[in-house]
Coordinates of C-alpha atoms in Angstrom, one line a residue:
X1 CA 81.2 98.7 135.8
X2 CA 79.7 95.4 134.9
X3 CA 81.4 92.0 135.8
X4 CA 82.5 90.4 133.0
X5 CA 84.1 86.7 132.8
X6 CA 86.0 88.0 129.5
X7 CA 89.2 90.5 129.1
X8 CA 87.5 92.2 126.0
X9 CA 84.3 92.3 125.0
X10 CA 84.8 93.6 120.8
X11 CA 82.2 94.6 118.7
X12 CA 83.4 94.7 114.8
X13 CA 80.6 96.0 112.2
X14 CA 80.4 94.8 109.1
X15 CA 81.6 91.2 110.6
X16 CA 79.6 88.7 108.4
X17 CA 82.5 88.7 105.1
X18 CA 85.8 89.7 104.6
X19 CA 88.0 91.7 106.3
X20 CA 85.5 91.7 109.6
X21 CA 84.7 88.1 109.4
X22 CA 88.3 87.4 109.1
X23 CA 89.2 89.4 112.3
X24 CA 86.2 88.0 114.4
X25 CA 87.4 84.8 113.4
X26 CA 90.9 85.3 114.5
X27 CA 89.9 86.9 117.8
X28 CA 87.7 84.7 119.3
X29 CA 90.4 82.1 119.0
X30 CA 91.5 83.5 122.5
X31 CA 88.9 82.6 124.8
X32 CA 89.0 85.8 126.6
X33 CA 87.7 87.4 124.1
X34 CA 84.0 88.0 123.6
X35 CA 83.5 88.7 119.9
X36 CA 80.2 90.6 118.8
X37 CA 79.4 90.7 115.2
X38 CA 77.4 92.5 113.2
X39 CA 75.8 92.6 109.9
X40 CA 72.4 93.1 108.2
X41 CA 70.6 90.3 108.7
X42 CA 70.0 88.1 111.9
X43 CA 70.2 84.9 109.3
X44 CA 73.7 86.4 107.9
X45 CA 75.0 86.8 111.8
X46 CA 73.9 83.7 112.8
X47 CA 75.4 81.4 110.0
X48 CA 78.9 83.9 110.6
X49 CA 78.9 83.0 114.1
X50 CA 78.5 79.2 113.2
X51 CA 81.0 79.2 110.9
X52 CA 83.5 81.1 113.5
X53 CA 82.2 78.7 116.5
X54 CA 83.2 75.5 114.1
X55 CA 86.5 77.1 113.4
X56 CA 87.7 78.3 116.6
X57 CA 86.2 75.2 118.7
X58 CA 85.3 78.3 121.1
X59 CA 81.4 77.7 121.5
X60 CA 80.6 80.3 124.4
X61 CA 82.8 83.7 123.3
X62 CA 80.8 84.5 119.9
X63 CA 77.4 86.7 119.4
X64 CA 76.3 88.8 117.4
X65 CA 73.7 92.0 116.6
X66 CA 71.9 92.9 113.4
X67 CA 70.7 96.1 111.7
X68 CA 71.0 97.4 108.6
X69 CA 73.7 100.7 108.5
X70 CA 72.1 101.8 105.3
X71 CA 68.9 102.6 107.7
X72 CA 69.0 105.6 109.8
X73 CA 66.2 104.1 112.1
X74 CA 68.2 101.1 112.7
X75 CA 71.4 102.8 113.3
X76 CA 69.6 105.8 115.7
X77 CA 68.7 102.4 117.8
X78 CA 72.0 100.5 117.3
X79 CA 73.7 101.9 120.2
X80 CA 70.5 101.2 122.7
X81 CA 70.5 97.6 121.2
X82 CA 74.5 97.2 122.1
X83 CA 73.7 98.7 125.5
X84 CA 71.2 96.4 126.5
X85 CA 72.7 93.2 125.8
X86 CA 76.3 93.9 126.0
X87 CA 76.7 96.0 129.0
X88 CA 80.7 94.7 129.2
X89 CA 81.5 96.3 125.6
X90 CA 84.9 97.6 125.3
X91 CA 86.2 97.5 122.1
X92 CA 84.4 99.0 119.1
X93 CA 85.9 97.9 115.7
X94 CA 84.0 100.4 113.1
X95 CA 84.7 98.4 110.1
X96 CA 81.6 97.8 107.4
X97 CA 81.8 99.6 104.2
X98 CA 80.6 99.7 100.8
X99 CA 82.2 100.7 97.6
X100 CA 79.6 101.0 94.7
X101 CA 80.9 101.9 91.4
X102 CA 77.6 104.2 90.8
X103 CA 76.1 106.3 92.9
X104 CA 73.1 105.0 95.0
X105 CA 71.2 106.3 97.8
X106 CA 69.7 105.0 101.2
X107 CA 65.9 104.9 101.6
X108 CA 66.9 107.7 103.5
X109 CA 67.3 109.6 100.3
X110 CA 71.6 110.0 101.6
X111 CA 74.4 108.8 99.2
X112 CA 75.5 105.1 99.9
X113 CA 79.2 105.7 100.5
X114 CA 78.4 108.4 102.9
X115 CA 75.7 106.4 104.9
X116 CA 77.4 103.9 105.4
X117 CA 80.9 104.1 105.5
X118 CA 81.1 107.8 107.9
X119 CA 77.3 108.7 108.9
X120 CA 76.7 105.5 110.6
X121 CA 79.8 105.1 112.1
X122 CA 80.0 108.8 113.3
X123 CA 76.4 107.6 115.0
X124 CA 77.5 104.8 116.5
X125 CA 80.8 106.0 118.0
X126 CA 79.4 108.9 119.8
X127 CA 76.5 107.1 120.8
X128 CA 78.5 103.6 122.3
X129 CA 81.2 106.5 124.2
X130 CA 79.8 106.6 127.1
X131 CA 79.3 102.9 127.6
X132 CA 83.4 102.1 126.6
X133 CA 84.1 105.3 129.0
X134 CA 82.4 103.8 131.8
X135 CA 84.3 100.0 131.1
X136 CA 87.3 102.0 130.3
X137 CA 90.3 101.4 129.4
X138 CA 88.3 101.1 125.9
X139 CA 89.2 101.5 122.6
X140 CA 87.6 102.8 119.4
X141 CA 89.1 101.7 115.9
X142 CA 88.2 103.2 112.5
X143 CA 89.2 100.9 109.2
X144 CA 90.1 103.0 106.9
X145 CA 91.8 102.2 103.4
X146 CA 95.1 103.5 101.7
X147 CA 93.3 105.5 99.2
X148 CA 92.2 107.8 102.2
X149 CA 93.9 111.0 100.7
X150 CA 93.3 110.6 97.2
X151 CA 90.9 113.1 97.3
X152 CA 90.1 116.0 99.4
X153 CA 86.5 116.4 100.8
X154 CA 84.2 118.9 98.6
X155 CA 82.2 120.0 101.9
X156 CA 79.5 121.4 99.2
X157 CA 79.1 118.1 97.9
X158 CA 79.3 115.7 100.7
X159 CA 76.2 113.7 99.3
X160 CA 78.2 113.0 96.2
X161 CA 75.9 114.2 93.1
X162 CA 79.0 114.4 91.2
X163 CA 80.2 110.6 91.6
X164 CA 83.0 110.3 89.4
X165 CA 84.3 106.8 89.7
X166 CA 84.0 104.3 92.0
X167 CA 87.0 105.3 94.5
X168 CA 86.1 109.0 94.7
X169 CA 83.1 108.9 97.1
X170 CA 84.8 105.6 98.9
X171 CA 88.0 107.6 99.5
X172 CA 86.4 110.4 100.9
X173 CA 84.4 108.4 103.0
X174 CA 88.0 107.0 104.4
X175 CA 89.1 110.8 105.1
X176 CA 86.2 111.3 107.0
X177 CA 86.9 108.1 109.3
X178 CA 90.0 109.8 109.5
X179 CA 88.8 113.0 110.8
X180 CA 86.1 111.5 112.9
X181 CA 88.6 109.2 114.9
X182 CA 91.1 112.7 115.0
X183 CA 88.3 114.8 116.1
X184 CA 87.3 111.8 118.7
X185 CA 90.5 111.5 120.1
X186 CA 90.7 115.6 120.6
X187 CA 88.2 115.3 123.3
X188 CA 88.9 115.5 127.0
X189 CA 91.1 111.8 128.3
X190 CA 88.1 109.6 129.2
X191 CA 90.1 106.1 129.6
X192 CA 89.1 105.2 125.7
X193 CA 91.4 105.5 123.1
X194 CA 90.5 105.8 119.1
X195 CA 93.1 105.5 115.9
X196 CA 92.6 104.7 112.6
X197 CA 94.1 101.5 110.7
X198 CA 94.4 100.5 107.3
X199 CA 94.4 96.6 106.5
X200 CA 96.4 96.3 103.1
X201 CA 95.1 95.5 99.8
X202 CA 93.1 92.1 100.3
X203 CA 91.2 89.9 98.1
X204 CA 87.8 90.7 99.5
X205 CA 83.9 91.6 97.6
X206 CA 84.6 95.3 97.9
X207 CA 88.2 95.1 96.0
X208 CA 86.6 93.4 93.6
X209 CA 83.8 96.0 93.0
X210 CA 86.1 98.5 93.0
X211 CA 88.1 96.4 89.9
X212 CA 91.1 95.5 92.0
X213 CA 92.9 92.2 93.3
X214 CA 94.7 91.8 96.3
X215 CA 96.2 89.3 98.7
X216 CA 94.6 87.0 101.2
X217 CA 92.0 88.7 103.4
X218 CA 93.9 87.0 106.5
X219 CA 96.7 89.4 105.9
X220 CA 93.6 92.1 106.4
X221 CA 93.0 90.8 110.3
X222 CA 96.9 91.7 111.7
X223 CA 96.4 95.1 111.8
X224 CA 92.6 94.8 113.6
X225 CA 93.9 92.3 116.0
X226 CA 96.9 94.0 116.7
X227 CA 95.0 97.2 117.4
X228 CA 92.2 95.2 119.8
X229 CA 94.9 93.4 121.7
X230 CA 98.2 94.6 121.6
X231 CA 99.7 96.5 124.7
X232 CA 102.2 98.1 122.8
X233 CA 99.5 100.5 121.6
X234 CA 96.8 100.8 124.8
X235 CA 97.9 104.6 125.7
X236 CA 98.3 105.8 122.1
X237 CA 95.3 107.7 120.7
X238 CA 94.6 110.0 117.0
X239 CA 97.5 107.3 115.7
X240 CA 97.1 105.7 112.3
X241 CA 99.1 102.6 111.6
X242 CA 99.6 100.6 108.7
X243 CA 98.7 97.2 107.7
X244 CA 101.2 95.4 110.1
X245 CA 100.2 97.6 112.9
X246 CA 103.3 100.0 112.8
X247 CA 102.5 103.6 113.2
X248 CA 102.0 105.7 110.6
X249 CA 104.1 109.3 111.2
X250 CA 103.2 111.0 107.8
X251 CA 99.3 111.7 107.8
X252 CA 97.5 113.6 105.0
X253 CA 97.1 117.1 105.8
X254 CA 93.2 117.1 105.3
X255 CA 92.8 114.5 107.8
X256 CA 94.9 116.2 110.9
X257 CA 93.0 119.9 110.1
X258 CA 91.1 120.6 112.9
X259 CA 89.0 123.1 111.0
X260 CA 88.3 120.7 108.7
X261 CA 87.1 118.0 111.7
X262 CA 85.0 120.4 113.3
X263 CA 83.3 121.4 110.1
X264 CA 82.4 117.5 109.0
X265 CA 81.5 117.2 112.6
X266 CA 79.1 119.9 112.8
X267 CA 77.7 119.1 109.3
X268 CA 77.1 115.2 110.2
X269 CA 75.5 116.6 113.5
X270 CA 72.9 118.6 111.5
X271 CA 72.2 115.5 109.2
X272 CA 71.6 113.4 112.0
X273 CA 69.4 115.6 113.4
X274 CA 67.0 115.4 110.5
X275 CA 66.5 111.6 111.9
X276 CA 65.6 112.9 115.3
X277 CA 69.5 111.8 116.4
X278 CA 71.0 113.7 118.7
X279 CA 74.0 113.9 121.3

């Protein structure tokens, strides 16, 4: 296992606005933290980790990687990337999303929502594993959204070609986090841990697109933090907990079907493959 100087080294995606930038922020305040963030563009990341740096007064603890989710070549290579240059990686913190109120596609030719939100993450969770196994104890966290069981998943229609509004496709996307972490956590006890959190309604860009208002986005960062950090919760795994980081005992049914988790598994295995990614 590598040496590291830090308790945690944390990678949060989708780290550059928001909810992730707000949870970076708040946990590279402890300087045994090493925070890794992540967004598109290496200029994005590196005026993010500026900002966090001034803020926190912690000049050594903050990185970050960049690549573009939307990209399948960039996300097949994410993992290798993470790898090389953070061998110490122990938390993963699958957090970037998109909520588009028409439906788009990658220049992959895959919906948006999907791409982004589940394929990616799906990608890089299976593919970073073995790394957090071998630091273990590790911990894999899913963001997910409140609005994860307003609709169930039409497996004949993953790609979305009937759209509907805005929170249809982003909903779904949520229940598949859901089902990924679930289906995750089923396998064998490896020392890594995954759950599934959702951070309240907060005033961030995607709310917005989606034609909501919330409260602050620092109220989004106690649930993350809590789930990176806390003790109380280091043996728990396939929990979901709510925006103060209490658990969550009532789950949707969709989400806890194993049937169901196998199937999306199985189905975002054979898309994957289509990019020459495999497991």
């Amino acid at each position: 296992m590598p040496v590291s100087s830090f308790k945690r080294t944390i990678l949060i995606t989708g780290s550059t606005d928001g909810i992730g930038k707000q949870t970076a922020t708040d946990l590279a305040a402890h300087p045994d933290n090493r925070v890794i963030i992540h967004g598109r563009s290496e200029e994005k990341c590196e005026t993010t980790r500026d900002q966090i740096v001034k803020e926190t007064g912690n000049p050594t603890n903050v990185d970050y990687i960049a690549a573009d989710l939307s990209v399948m070549k960039e996300v097949a290579h994410f993992a290798d990337k993470v790898k090389s240059r953070f061998p110490e990686l122990n938390v993963l913190l699958c957090n970037a999303g998109v909520l588009n109120p028409r439906r788009a596609e990658t220049v992959d030719g895959l919906e948006m929502t999907f791409q982004v939100n589940h394929l990616s993450h799906f990608v890089i969770s299976r593919q970073l594993r073995p790394l957090l196994q071998q630091n273990s104890p590790s911990r894999i966290i899913f963001v997910s959204s409140i609005c994860y069981d307003w609709y169930p998943l039409d497996f004949s229609d993953l790609q979305a070609t009937n759209y509907g509004d805005a929170y249809l496709q982003y909903s779904r996307s949520k229940l598949m986090n859901h089902m990924t972490a679930f289906r995750l956590a089923r396998e064998k006890s490896d020392g890594v841990t995954v759950n599934v959190l959702e951070p309240g309604v907060c005033e961030t860009k995607l709310l917005k697109r989606g034609g909501y208002s919330g409260g602050p986005v620092k109220d989004g960062s106690v649930a993350p933090v809590h789930l990176v950090m806390s003790e109380e919760v280091k043996n728990i795994t396939g929990g979901y907990f709510n925006n103060r980081g209490k658990r969550i005992t009532s789950l949707s049914a969709d989400s806890t079907d194993a049937k169901q988790q196998d199937r999306l598994w199985t189905m975002s295995e054979e898309i994957c493959s289509k990019f020459g990614i495999t497991f």
